[in-house]
Short mmCIF file of C-alpha atoms and ligand atoms in Angstrom, two decimals:
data_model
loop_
_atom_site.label_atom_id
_atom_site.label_comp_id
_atom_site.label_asym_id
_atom_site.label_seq_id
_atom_site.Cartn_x
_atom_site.Cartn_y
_atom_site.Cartn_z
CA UNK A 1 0.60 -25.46 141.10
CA UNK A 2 3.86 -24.60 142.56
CA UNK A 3 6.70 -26.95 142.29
CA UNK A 4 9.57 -26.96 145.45
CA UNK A 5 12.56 -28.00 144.84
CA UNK A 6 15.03 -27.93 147.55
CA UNK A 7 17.68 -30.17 145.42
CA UNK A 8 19.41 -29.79 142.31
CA UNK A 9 19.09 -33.33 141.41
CA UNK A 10 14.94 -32.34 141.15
CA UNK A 11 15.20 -29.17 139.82
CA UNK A 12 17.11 -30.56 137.16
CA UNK A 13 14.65 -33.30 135.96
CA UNK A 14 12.16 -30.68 136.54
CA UNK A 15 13.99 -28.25 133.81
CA UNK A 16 15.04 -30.96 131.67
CA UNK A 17 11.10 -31.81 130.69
CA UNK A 18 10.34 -27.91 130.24
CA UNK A 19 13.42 -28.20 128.00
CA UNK A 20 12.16 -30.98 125.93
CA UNK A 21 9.15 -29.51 125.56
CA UNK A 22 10.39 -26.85 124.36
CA UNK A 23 9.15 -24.13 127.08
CA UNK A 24 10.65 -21.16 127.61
CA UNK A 25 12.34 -20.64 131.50
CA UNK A 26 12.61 -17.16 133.39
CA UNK A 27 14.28 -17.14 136.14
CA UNK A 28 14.07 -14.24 139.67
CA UNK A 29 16.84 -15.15 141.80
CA UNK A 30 16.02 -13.80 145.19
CA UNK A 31 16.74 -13.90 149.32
CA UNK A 32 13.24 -14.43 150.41
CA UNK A 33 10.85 -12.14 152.39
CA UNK A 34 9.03 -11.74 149.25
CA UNK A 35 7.01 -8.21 148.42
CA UNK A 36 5.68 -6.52 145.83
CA UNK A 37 8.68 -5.65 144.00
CA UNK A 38 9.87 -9.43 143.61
CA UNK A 39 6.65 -10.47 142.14
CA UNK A 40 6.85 -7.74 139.11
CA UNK A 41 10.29 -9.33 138.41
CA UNK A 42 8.29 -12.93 138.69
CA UNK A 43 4.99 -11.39 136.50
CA UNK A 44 7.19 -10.01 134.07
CA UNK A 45 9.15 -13.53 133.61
CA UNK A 46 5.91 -14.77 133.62
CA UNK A 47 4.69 -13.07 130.81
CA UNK A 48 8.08 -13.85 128.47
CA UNK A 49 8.25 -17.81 129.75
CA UNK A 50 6.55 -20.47 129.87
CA UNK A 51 8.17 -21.61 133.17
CA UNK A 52 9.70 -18.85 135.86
CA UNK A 53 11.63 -20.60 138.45
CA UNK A 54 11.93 -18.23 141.98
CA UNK A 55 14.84 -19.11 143.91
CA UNK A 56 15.05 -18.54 147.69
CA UNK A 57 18.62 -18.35 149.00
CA UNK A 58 19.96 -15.87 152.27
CA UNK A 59 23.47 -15.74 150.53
CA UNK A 60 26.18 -15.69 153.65
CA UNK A 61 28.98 -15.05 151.15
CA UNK A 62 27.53 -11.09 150.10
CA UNK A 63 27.20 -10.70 153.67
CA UNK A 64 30.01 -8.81 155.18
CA UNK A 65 27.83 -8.01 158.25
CA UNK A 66 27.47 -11.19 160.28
CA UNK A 67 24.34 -9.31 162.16
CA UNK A 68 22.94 -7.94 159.01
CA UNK A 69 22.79 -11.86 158.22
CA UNK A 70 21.16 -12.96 161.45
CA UNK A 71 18.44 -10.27 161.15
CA UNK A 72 17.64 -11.16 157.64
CA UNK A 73 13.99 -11.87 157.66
CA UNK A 74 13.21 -15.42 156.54
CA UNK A 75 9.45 -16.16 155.97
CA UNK A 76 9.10 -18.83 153.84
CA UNK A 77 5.52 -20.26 154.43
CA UNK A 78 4.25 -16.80 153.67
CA UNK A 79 6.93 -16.59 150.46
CA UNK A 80 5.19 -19.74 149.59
CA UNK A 81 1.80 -18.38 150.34
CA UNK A 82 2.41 -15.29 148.08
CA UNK A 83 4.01 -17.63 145.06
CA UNK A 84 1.24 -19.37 144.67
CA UNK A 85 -1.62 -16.69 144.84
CA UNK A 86 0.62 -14.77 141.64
CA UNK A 87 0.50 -19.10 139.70
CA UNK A 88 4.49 -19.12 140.15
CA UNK A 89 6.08 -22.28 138.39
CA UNK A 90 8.29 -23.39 140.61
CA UNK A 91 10.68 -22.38 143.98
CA UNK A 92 13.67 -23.24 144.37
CA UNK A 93 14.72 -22.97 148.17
CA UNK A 94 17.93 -24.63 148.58
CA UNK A 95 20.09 -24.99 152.03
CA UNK A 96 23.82 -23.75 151.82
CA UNK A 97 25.49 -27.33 151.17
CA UNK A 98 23.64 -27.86 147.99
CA UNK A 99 24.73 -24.36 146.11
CA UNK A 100 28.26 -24.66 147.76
CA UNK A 101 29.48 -28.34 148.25
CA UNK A 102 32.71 -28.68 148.87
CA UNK A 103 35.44 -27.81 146.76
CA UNK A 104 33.39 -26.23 144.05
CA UNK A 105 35.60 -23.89 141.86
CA UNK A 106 34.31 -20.32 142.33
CA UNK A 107 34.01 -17.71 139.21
CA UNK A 108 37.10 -16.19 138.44
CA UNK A 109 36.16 -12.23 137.61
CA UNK A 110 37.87 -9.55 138.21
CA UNK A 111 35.02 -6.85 137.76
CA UNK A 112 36.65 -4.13 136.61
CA UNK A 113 36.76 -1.64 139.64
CA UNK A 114 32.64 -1.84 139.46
CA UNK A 115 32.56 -2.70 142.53
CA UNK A 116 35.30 -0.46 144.20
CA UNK A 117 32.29 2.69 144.60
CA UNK A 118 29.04 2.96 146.16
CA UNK A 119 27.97 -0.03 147.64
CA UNK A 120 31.02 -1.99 147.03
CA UNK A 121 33.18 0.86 149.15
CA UNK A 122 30.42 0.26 152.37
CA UNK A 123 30.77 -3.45 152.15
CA UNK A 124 33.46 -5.08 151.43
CA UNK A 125 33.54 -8.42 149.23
CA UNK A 126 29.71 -8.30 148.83
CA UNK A 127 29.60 -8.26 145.44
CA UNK A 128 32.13 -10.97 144.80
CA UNK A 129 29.48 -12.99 146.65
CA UNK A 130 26.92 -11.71 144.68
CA UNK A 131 28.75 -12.74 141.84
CA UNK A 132 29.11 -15.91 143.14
CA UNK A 133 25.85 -16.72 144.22
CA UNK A 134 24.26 -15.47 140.45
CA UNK A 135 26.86 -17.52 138.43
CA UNK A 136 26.12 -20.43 140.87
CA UNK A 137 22.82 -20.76 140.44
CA UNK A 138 22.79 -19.35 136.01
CA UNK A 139 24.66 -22.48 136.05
CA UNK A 140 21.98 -24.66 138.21
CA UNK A 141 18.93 -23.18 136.45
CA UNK A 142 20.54 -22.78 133.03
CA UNK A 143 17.76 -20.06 132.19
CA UNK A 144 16.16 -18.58 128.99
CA UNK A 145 16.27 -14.98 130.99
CA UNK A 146 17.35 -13.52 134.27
CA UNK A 147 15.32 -11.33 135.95
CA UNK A 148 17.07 -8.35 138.38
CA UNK A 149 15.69 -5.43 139.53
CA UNK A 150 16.53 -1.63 138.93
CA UNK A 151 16.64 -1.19 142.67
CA UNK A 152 20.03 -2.63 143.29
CA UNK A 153 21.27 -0.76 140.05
CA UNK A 154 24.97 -1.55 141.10
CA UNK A 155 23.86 -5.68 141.13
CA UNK A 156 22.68 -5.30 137.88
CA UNK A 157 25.28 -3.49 136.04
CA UNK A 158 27.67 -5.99 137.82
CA UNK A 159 25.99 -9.27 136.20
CA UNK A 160 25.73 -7.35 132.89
CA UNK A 161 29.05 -7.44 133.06
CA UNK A 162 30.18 -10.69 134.46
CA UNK A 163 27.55 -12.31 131.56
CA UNK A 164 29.30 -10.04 128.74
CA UNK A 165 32.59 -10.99 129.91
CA UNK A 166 31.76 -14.53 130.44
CA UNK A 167 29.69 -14.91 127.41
CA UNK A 168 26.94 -16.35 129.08
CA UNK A 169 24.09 -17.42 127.27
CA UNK A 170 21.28 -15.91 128.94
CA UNK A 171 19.21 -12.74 128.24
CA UNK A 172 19.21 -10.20 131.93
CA UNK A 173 16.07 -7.89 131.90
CA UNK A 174 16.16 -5.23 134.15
CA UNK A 175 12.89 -4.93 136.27
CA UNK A 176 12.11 -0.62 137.02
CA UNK A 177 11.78 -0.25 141.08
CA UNK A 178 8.24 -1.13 142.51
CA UNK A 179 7.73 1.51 145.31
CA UNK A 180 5.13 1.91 148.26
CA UNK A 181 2.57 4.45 147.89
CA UNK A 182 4.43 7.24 149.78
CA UNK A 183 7.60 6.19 146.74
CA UNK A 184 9.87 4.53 149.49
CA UNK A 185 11.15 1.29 147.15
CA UNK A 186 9.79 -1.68 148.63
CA UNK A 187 13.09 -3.87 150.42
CA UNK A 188 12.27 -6.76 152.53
CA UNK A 189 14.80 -4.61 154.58
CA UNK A 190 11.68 -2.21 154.99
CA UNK A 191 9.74 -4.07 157.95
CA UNK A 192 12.70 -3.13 160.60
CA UNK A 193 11.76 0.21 160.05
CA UNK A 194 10.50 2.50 163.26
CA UNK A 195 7.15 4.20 162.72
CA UNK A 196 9.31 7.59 162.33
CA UNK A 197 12.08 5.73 160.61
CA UNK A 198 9.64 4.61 157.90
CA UNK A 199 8.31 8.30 157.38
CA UNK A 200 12.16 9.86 157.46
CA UNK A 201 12.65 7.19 154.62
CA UNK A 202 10.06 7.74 152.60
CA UNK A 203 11.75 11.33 151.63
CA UNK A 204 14.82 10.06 150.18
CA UNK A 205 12.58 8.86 146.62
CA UNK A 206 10.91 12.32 147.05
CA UNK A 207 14.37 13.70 146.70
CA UNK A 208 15.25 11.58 144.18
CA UNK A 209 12.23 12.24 142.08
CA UNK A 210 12.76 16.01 142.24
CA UNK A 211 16.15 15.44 140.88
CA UNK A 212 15.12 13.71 137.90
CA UNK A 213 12.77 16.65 137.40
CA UNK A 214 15.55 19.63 137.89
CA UNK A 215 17.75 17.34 135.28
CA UNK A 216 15.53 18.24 132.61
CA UNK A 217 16.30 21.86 133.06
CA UNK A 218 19.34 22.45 135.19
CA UNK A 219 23.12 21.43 135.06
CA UNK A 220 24.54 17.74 136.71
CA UNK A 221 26.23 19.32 139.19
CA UNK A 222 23.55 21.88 140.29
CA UNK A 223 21.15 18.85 140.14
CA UNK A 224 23.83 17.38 142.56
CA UNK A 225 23.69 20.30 145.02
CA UNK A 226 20.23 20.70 145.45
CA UNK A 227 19.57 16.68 146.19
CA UNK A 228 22.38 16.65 148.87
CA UNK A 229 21.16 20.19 150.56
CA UNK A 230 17.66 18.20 150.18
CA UNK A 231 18.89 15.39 152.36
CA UNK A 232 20.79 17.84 154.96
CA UNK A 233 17.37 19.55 155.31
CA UNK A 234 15.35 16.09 155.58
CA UNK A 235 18.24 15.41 158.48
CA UNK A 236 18.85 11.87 156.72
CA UNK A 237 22.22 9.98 157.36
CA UNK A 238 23.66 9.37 153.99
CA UNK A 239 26.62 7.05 153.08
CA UNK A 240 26.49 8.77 149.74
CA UNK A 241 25.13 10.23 146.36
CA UNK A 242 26.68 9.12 143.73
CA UNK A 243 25.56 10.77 140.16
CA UNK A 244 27.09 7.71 137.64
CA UNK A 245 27.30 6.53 134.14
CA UNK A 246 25.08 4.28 133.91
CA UNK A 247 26.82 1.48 131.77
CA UNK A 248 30.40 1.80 133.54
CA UNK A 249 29.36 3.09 136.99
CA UNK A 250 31.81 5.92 136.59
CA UNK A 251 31.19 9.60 137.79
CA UNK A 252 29.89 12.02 135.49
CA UNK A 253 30.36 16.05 135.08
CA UNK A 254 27.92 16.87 133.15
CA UNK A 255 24.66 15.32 131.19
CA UNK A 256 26.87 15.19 128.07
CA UNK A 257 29.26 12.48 129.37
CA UNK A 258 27.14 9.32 129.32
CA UNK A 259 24.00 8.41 127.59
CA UNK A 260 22.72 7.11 130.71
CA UNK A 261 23.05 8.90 134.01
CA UNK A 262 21.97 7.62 137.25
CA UNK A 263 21.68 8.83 140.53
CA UNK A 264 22.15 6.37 143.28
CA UNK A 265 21.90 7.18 146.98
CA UNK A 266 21.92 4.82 150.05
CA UNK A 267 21.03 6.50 153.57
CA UNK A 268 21.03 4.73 157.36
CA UNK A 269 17.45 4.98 159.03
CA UNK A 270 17.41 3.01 162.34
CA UNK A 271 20.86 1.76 161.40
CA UNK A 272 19.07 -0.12 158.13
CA UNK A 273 20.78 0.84 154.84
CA UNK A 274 18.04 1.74 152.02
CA UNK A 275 18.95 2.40 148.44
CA UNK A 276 17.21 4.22 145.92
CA UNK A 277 17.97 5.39 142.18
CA UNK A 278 16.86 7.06 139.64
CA UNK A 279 17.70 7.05 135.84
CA UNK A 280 18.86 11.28 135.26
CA UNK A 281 19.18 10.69 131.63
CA UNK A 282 18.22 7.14 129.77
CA UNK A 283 19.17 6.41 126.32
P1 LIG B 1 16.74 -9.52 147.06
O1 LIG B 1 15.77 -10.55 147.57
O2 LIG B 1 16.77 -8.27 147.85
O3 LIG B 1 18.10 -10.10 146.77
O4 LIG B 1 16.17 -9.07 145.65
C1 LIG B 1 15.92 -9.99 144.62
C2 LIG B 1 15.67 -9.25 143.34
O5 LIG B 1 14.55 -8.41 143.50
C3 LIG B 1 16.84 -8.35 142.93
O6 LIG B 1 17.02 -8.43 141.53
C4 LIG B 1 16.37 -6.99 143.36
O7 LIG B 1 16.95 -5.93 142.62
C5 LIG B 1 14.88 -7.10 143.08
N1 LIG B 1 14.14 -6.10 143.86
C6 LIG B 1 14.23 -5.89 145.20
N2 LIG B 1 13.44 -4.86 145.55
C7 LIG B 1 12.84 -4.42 144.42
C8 LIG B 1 11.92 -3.37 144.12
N3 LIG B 1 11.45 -2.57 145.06
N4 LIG B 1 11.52 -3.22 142.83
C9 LIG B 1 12.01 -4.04 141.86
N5 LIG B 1 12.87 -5.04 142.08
C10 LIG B 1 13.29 -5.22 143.32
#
């Protein structure tokens, strides 16, 4: 049976009884429009915890496009609806005045320059609210383990850090990407897509994917070439390509400089941003 909870107050003597029992709690932090790639992070939680709370919350303060905000699809009796057919716990589906009442002290972090590239260069202040929104609700749902996905591989590096620096005590498992068949990652950004738009998307994880092939035989920076001619050729509008250490977010030269190399890209189709990534080298 799934449990809602749309304030703190029950959430709270919700948690405390899992606590006193003893039971483990995973927790998926999340903005709604639930697909498949949610649910692994919620199976996976399930399989570690005896309790996964999913939280549903449209952050406005990581929006730094008010339309992007307005368009953000919000289906919640279907969210519901898909909770419950996977046995999730418990939702948590609060409105804005419960995570931010007035005059709540926000986190102070400075992150490091983390967020200055990539993502954090197209959208200013998003990942302060990000921040803001994660350490908001670690300290509502006070979990065993959090629960992010690979896909926004910038997110997840960011909370790594904020929860090293902070000394937080949770554990953060990193979820790989859940894709559609054709390897487009699922987004709940995806059902805006054009017919067309949805096919000229699809070839960015092709590209991708043959880059994490070439890396086992060719150099970073021919690896490099060949994914951004790949994306000229596929006509796709791309805000960038960024070939990164994986732990610090920093450009790489070559394959020797990191233990961990990703590539992250983020093209426009139908003036929807889509992000992608793939590990080049994993420790
Ligand atoms: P969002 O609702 O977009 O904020 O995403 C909530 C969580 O789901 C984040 O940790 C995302 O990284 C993760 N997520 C979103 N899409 C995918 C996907 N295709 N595969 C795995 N995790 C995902």
């Amino acid at each position: 049976m799934l449990h809602l909870f749309k304030k703190i107050e029950h959430l709270n003597a919700f948690l405390l009884k899992a606590r006193q029992n003893q039971q483990s709690i995973g927790f998926v932090p999340t903005m709604g429009a639930l697909h498949d790639g949610h649910l692994a992070l919620i199976q996976q939680a399930q399989q570690e915890n005896a309790i996964v709370v999913c939280s549903i919350f449209v952050n406005p303060t990581q929006f730094n496009d008010p339309e992007d905000l307005a368009k953000y699809p919000r289906p919640v009796s279907q969210d519901i609806t898909k909770l419950e057919s996977i046995g999730c716990t418990c939702l948590f589906l609060p409105e804005a005045d419960e995570i931010y009442p007035k005059n709540l002290a926000n986190v102070e972090l400075d992150l490091a320059g983390l967020d200055s590239r990539m993502e954090g260069a197209h959208r200013p202040g998003h990942f302060a609210g990000v921040v803001q929104v994660v350490h908001r609700l670690l300290d509502i749902v006070q979990p065993d383990s959090l629960y992010m996905g690979q896909k926004d591989f910038q997110q997840f590096t960011i909370i790594q850090y904020m929860i090293r620096t902070l000394q937080l005590p949770v554990r953060l498992v990193r979820v790989p990407i859940i894709r559609e068949d054709d390897g487009l990652a699922m987004s709940s950004r995806n059902v805006r897509l054009t017919e067309d738009g949805r096919i000229k998307a699809s070839q960015l994880s092709s590209i991708l994917m043959d880059a994490q092939d070439a890396a086992k035989h060719l150099a970073l920076r021919e690896v490099e070439q060949n994914a951004l001619l790949a994306i000229e050729q596929a006509g796709l509008e791309l805000d960038y390509l960024d070939i990164v250490n994986g732990d610090t977010l920093t450009p790489v030269d070559t394959f020797d400089d990191a233990s961990n190399v990703v590539a992250c890209a983020t093209i426009r189709v139908d003036g929807i941003r889509l992000l992608d990534n793939v590990f080049l080298k994993e420790s």
